PDB file of C-alpha atoms in Angstrom:
ATOM      1  CA  MET A 246    -113.678  12.280 -95.388  1.00 56.00           C
ATOM      2  CA  SER A 247    -113.345  11.330 -92.080  1.00 57.00           C
ATOM      3  CA  THR A 248    -114.139   8.142 -89.942  1.00 70.00           C
ATOM      4  CA  GLN A 249    -114.225   7.840 -86.673  1.00 72.00           C
ATOM      5  CA  PRO A 250    -111.873   5.606 -84.499  1.00 81.00           C
ATOM      6  CA  ARG A 251    -113.788   2.753 -83.369  1.00 90.00           C
ATOM      7  CA  LYS A 252    -114.395   3.690 -79.735  1.00 95.00           C
ATOM      8  CA  LYS A 253    -112.701   1.167 -76.797  1.00 97.00           C
ATOM      9  CA  ARG A 254    -115.089  -1.430 -75.665  1.00 98.00           C
ATOM     10  CA  HIS A 255    -115.538  -1.748 -72.187  1.00 98.00           C
ATOM     11  CA  ALA A 256    -117.157  -4.581 -69.408  1.00 98.00           C
ATOM     12  CA  PHE A 257    -118.086  -4.311 -65.747  1.00 97.00           C
ATOM     13  CA  VAL A 258    -117.458  -7.709 -63.981  1.00 97.00           C
ATOM     14  CA  GLY A 259    -118.105  -6.941 -60.215  1.00 95.00           C
ATOM     15  CA  THR A 260    -121.242  -3.794 -59.226  1.00 93.00           C
ATOM     16  CA  GLY A 261    -120.747  -2.954 -55.912  1.00 86.00           C
ATOM     17  CA  GLY A 262    -119.744   0.370 -54.790  1.00 80.00           C
ATOM     18  CA  ARG A 263    -116.389   0.146 -55.998  1.00 77.00           C
ATOM     19  CA  ALA A 264    -117.647   0.416 -59.720  1.00 85.00           C
ATOM     20  CA  PHE A 265    -119.166   2.916 -59.084  1.00 79.00           C
ATOM     21  CA  SER A 266    -116.506   6.105 -59.474  1.00 81.00           C
ATOM     22  CA  PHE A 267    -115.557   4.105 -62.666  1.00 88.00           C
ATOM     23  CA  ILE A 268    -119.162   4.045 -64.790  1.00 90.00           C
ATOM     24  CA  GLU A 269    -120.607   7.298 -64.894  1.00 89.00           C
ATOM     25  CA  PRO A 270    -117.483   9.518 -65.946  1.00 90.00           C
ATOM     26  CA  LEU A 271    -117.099   5.714 -68.702  1.00 92.00           C
ATOM     27  CA  VAL A 272    -120.189   6.724 -70.171  1.00 93.00           C
ATOM     28  CA  THR A 273    -120.064  10.873 -70.037  1.00 93.00           C
ATOM     29  CA  THR A 274    -117.049  12.227 -69.429  1.00 92.00           C
ATOM     30  CA  TYR A 275    -115.416   9.400 -72.179  1.00 94.00           C
ATOM     31  CA  ALA A 276    -117.775   8.714 -74.274  1.00 94.00           C
ATOM     32  CA  GLN A 277    -116.639  10.194 -77.077  1.00 95.00           C
ATOM     33  CA  HIS A 278    -114.329   7.366 -77.167  1.00 96.00           C
ATOM     34  CA  ASN A 279    -115.381   4.799 -75.122  1.00 96.00           C
ATOM     35  CA  GLU A 280    -118.384   2.659 -74.712  1.00 96.00           C
ATOM     36  CA  LEU A 281    -120.007   0.393 -71.956  1.00 97.00           C
ATOM     37  CA  VAL A 282    -120.783  -2.628 -73.690  1.00 98.00           C
ATOM     38  CA  ALA A 283    -121.611  -5.215 -70.490  1.00 98.00           C
ATOM     39  CA  LEU A 284    -122.103  -5.773 -66.779  1.00 98.00           C
ATOM     40  CA  CYS A 285    -121.959  -8.660 -65.010  1.00 98.00           C
ATOM     41  CA  ASP A 286    -122.429  -9.122 -61.085  1.00 97.00           C
ATOM     42  CA  LEU A 287    -123.692 -12.326 -58.588  1.00 96.00           C
ATOM     43  CA  SER A 288    -126.544  -9.023 -57.805  1.00 95.00           C
ATOM     44  CA  THR A 289    -129.088  -9.315 -60.537  1.00 96.00           C
ATOM     45  CA  VAL A 290    -130.036  -6.197 -58.917  1.00 96.00           C
ATOM     46  CA  ARG A 291    -127.102  -4.178 -58.941  1.00 94.00           C
ATOM     47  CA  MET A 292    -126.637  -4.436 -62.023  1.00 96.00           C
ATOM     48  CA  ALA A 293    -130.519  -3.211 -62.661  1.00 97.00           C
ATOM     49  CA  PHE A 294    -129.436  -0.462 -60.437  1.00 94.00           C
ATOM     50  CA  TYR A 295    -127.175   0.088 -62.751  1.00 94.00           C
ATOM     51  CA  ASN A 296    -128.783   0.159 -66.025  1.00 96.00           C
ATOM     52  CA  GLU A 297    -131.107   2.677 -64.544  1.00 96.00           C
ATOM     53  CA  ARG A 298    -128.531   4.836 -63.745  1.00 93.00           C
ATOM     54  CA  LEU A 299    -128.138   4.280 -67.500  1.00 94.00           C
ATOM     55  CA  ARG A 300    -131.234   5.436 -68.853  1.00 95.00           C
ATOM     56  CA  ARG A 301    -131.415   8.348 -66.435  1.00 94.00           C
ATOM     57  CA  LEU A 302    -128.231   9.910 -67.649  1.00 92.00           C
ATOM     58  CA  GLY A 303    -129.342   9.038 -71.097  1.00 92.00           C
ATOM     59  CA  ARG A 304    -127.391   5.568 -72.238  1.00 93.00           C
ATOM     60  CA  ALA A 305    -129.014   2.768 -73.116  1.00 94.00           C
ATOM     61  CA  PRO A 306    -129.056  -0.010 -70.610  1.00 96.00           C
ATOM     62  CA  VAL A 307    -126.233  -2.964 -71.711  1.00 98.00           C
ATOM     63  CA  PRO A 308    -125.975  -6.881 -71.647  1.00 98.00           C
ATOM     64  CA  ALA A 309    -126.370  -7.331 -68.126  1.00 98.00           C
ATOM     65  CA  TYR A 310    -124.537 -11.486 -67.011  1.00 98.00           C
ATOM     66  CA  THR A 311    -124.603 -13.178 -63.805  1.00 97.00           C
ATOM     67  CA  ALA A 312    -121.472 -13.870 -62.653  1.00 95.00           C
ATOM     68  CA  GLU A 313    -121.052 -17.719 -63.789  1.00 96.00           C
ATOM     69  CA  ARG A 314    -122.319 -16.172 -67.326  1.00 98.00           C
ATOM     70  CA  PHE A 315    -118.546 -14.193 -66.938  1.00 98.00           C
ATOM     71  CA  ASP A 316    -117.001 -16.459 -69.841  1.00 98.00           C
ATOM     72  CA  GLU A 317    -120.094 -16.199 -72.157  1.00 98.00           C
ATOM     73  CA  LEU A 318    -119.845 -12.387 -72.014  1.00 98.00           C
ATOM     74  CA  LEU A 319    -116.312 -12.139 -73.233  1.00 98.00           C
ATOM     75  CA  ARG A 320    -116.716 -14.264 -76.354  1.00 98.00           C
ATOM     76  CA  LYS A 321    -120.552 -12.162 -76.518  1.00 98.00           C
ATOM     77  CA  GLU A 322    -119.406  -8.728 -75.629  1.00 98.00           C
ATOM     78  CA  GLN A 323    -115.869  -8.788 -76.701  1.00 98.00           C
ATOM     79  CA  PRO A 324    -114.889  -6.246 -74.614  1.00 98.00           C
ATOM     80  CA  ASP A 325    -111.886  -4.424 -75.398  1.00 98.00           C
ATOM     81  CA  GLU A 326    -111.381  -4.108 -72.190  1.00 98.00           C
ATOM     82  CA  VAL A 327    -112.281  -5.375 -68.745  1.00 98.00           C
ATOM     83  CA  PHE A 328    -111.983  -3.291 -65.280  1.00 96.00           C
ATOM     84  CA  VAL A 329    -112.452  -6.012 -62.850  1.00 96.00           C
ATOM     85  CA  CYS A 330    -114.395  -4.810 -59.832  1.00 93.00           C
ATOM     86  CA  THR A 331    -115.095  -7.906 -57.372  1.00 93.00           C
ATOM     87  CA  GLN A 332    -114.183  -9.335 -53.916  1.00 92.00           C
ATOM     88  CA  ASP A 333    -110.084  -9.482 -53.848  1.00 91.00           C
ATOM     89  CA  SER A 334    -110.064 -13.065 -53.676  1.00 93.00           C
ATOM     90  CA  THR A 335    -111.090 -13.469 -56.833  1.00 94.00           C
ATOM     91  CA  HIS A 336    -109.661 -10.201 -58.675  1.00 95.00           C
ATOM     92  CA  HIS A 337    -107.457 -13.082 -60.644  1.00 96.00           C
ATOM     93  CA  ASP A 338    -110.234 -15.738 -61.761  1.00 97.00           C
ATOM     94  CA  TYR A 339    -111.391 -13.031 -63.728  1.00 98.00           C
ATOM     95  CA  ILE A 340    -108.213 -11.134 -64.785  1.00 98.00           C
ATOM     96  CA  VAL A 341    -107.002 -14.658 -65.637  1.00 97.00           C
ATOM     97  CA  ARG A 342    -110.061 -15.448 -68.034  1.00 98.00           C
ATOM     98  CA  ALA A 343    -110.163 -11.457 -70.204  1.00 98.00           C
ATOM     99  CA  LEU A 344    -106.539 -12.285 -70.825  1.00 98.00           C
ATOM    100  CA  HIS A 345    -107.113 -15.286 -72.418  1.00 97.00           C
ATOM    101  CA  ALA A 346    -109.617 -14.477 -74.562  1.00 98.00           C
ATOM    102  CA  GLY A 347    -107.937 -11.073 -75.483  1.00 97.00           C
ATOM    103  CA  CYS A 348    -108.949  -8.125 -73.097  1.00 98.00           C
ATOM    104  CA  ASP A 349    -106.882  -5.825 -71.282  1.00 97.00           C
ATOM    105  CA  VAL A 350    -108.023  -5.809 -67.625  1.00 97.00           C
ATOM    106  CA  ILE A 351    -107.905  -2.901 -65.235  1.00 94.00           C
ATOM    107  CA  THR A 352    -108.351  -4.058 -61.981  1.00 93.00           C
ATOM    108  CA  GLU A 353    -108.586  -2.459 -58.600  1.00 87.00           C
ATOM    109  CA  LYS A 354    -106.040  -3.135 -55.884  1.00 86.00           C
ATOM    110  CA  PRO A 355    -105.047  -5.378 -54.253  1.00 87.00           C
ATOM    111  CA  MET A 356    -104.433  -7.483 -58.362  1.00 91.00           C
ATOM    112  CA  VAL A 357    -104.540 -10.083 -56.348  1.00 88.00           C
ATOM    113  CA  ILE A 358    -104.110 -11.734 -52.194  1.00 87.00           C
ATOM    114  CA  ASP A 359    -100.571 -14.047 -53.039  1.00 91.00           C
ATOM    115  CA  GLU A 360     -98.218 -14.974 -54.652  1.00 94.00           C
ATOM    116  CA  THR A 361     -99.879 -18.040 -56.432  1.00 95.00           C
ATOM    117  CA  GLN A 362    -102.732 -16.200 -57.945  1.00 94.00           C
ATOM    118  CA  CYS A 363    -100.427 -12.859 -58.625  1.00 94.00           C
ATOM    119  CA  ARG A 364     -97.787 -15.810 -60.837  1.00 96.00           C
ATOM    120  CA  ALA A 365    -101.194 -16.770 -62.519  1.00 95.00           C
ATOM    121  CA  VAL A 366    -102.297 -13.265 -63.850  1.00 95.00           C
ATOM    122  CA  ILE A 367     -98.516 -12.410 -64.617  1.00 95.00           C
ATOM    123  CA  GLU A 368     -98.187 -15.800 -66.355  1.00 96.00           C
ATOM    124  CA  ALA A 369    -101.485 -15.136 -68.757  1.00 95.00           C
ATOM    125  CA  GLU A 370    -100.250 -11.248 -69.406  1.00 95.00           C
ATOM    126  CA  LYS A 371     -97.048 -12.042 -71.162  1.00 95.00           C
ATOM    127  CA  ARG A 372     -99.088 -15.302 -72.799  1.00 96.00           C
ATOM    128  CA  ASN A 373    -101.987 -12.878 -74.231  1.00 96.00           C
ATOM    129  CA  GLY A 374     -99.550  -9.949 -74.908  1.00 95.00           C
ATOM    130  CA  ARG A 375    -102.475  -8.170 -72.861  1.00 96.00           C
ATOM    131  CA  ARG A 376    -101.911  -4.994 -70.589  1.00 95.00           C
ATOM    132  CA  ILE A 377    -102.810  -4.932 -66.973  1.00 94.00           C
ATOM    133  CA  ALA A 378    -103.266  -1.239 -65.126  1.00 92.00           C
ATOM    134  CA  VAL A 379    -103.861  -1.406 -60.872  1.00 91.00           C
ATOM    135  CA  THR A 380    -105.675   1.667 -60.096  1.00 86.00           C
ATOM    136  CA  PHE A 381    -106.316   2.868 -56.350  1.00 74.00           C
ATOM    137  CA  ASN A 382    -109.943   4.316 -57.369  1.00 62.00           C
ATOM    138  CA  TYR A 383    -110.239   4.753 -53.083  1.00 60.00           C
ATOM    139  CA  ARG A 384    -108.259   7.388 -52.756  1.00 58.00           C
ATOM    140  CA  TYR A 385    -110.852   9.789 -54.420  1.00 59.00           C
ATOM    141  CA  ALA A 386    -113.050   9.295 -51.918  1.00 63.00           C
ATOM    142  CA  PRO A 387    -114.160  12.266 -50.392  1.00 67.00           C
ATOM    143  CA  LYS A 388    -112.820  11.980 -46.821  1.00 70.00           C
ATOM    144  CA  HIS A 389    -109.057  11.140 -48.544  1.00 62.00           C
ATOM    145  CA  GLN A 390    -109.805  14.027 -50.995  1.00 68.00           C
ATOM    146  CA  LEU A 391    -110.292  15.794 -47.672  1.00 73.00           C
ATOM    147  CA  VAL A 392    -106.860  14.938 -45.943  1.00 76.00           C
ATOM    148  CA  LYS A 393    -105.367  16.456 -49.441  1.00 72.00           C
ATOM    149  CA  GLU A 394    -106.812  19.493 -49.430  1.00 78.00           C
ATOM    150  CA  THR A 395    -106.699  19.659 -45.941  1.00 82.00           C
ATOM    151  CA  LEU A 396    -102.622  18.969 -46.694  1.00 81.00           C
ATOM    152  CA  MET A 397    -101.964  20.889 -49.317  1.00 81.00           C
TER     153      MET A 397
END
């Protein structure tokens, strides 16, 4: 009897254009090992847009939490990893809260905007034994890809 390993559970906080480059591949190309379990944003309209995209991709919609309910999302949905795609000035808050909830974090650059925020994130990472990764997703924008192709 073969048992499938449990899929890694992911939540997104921030569903603007920055999240777009992550969500679709997560639920299509990498769906065998990953599961989108929740969205969180200030805008219910953006979350509805993503849930409609999920439906069009043949995927079930996921729970949508407004930003003030982020801690509830962490408790109820129990993601393994949280993608932070909010405004730069709010990254640290969501990162620290996710780390304290026992989640790993993937955040877009910049991780934080000042030294105080950086220290808070590093302290939370050490205290909770979790992992943070910083992405550089904008490098995949079409105009940047064209520059790369031209240089190559």
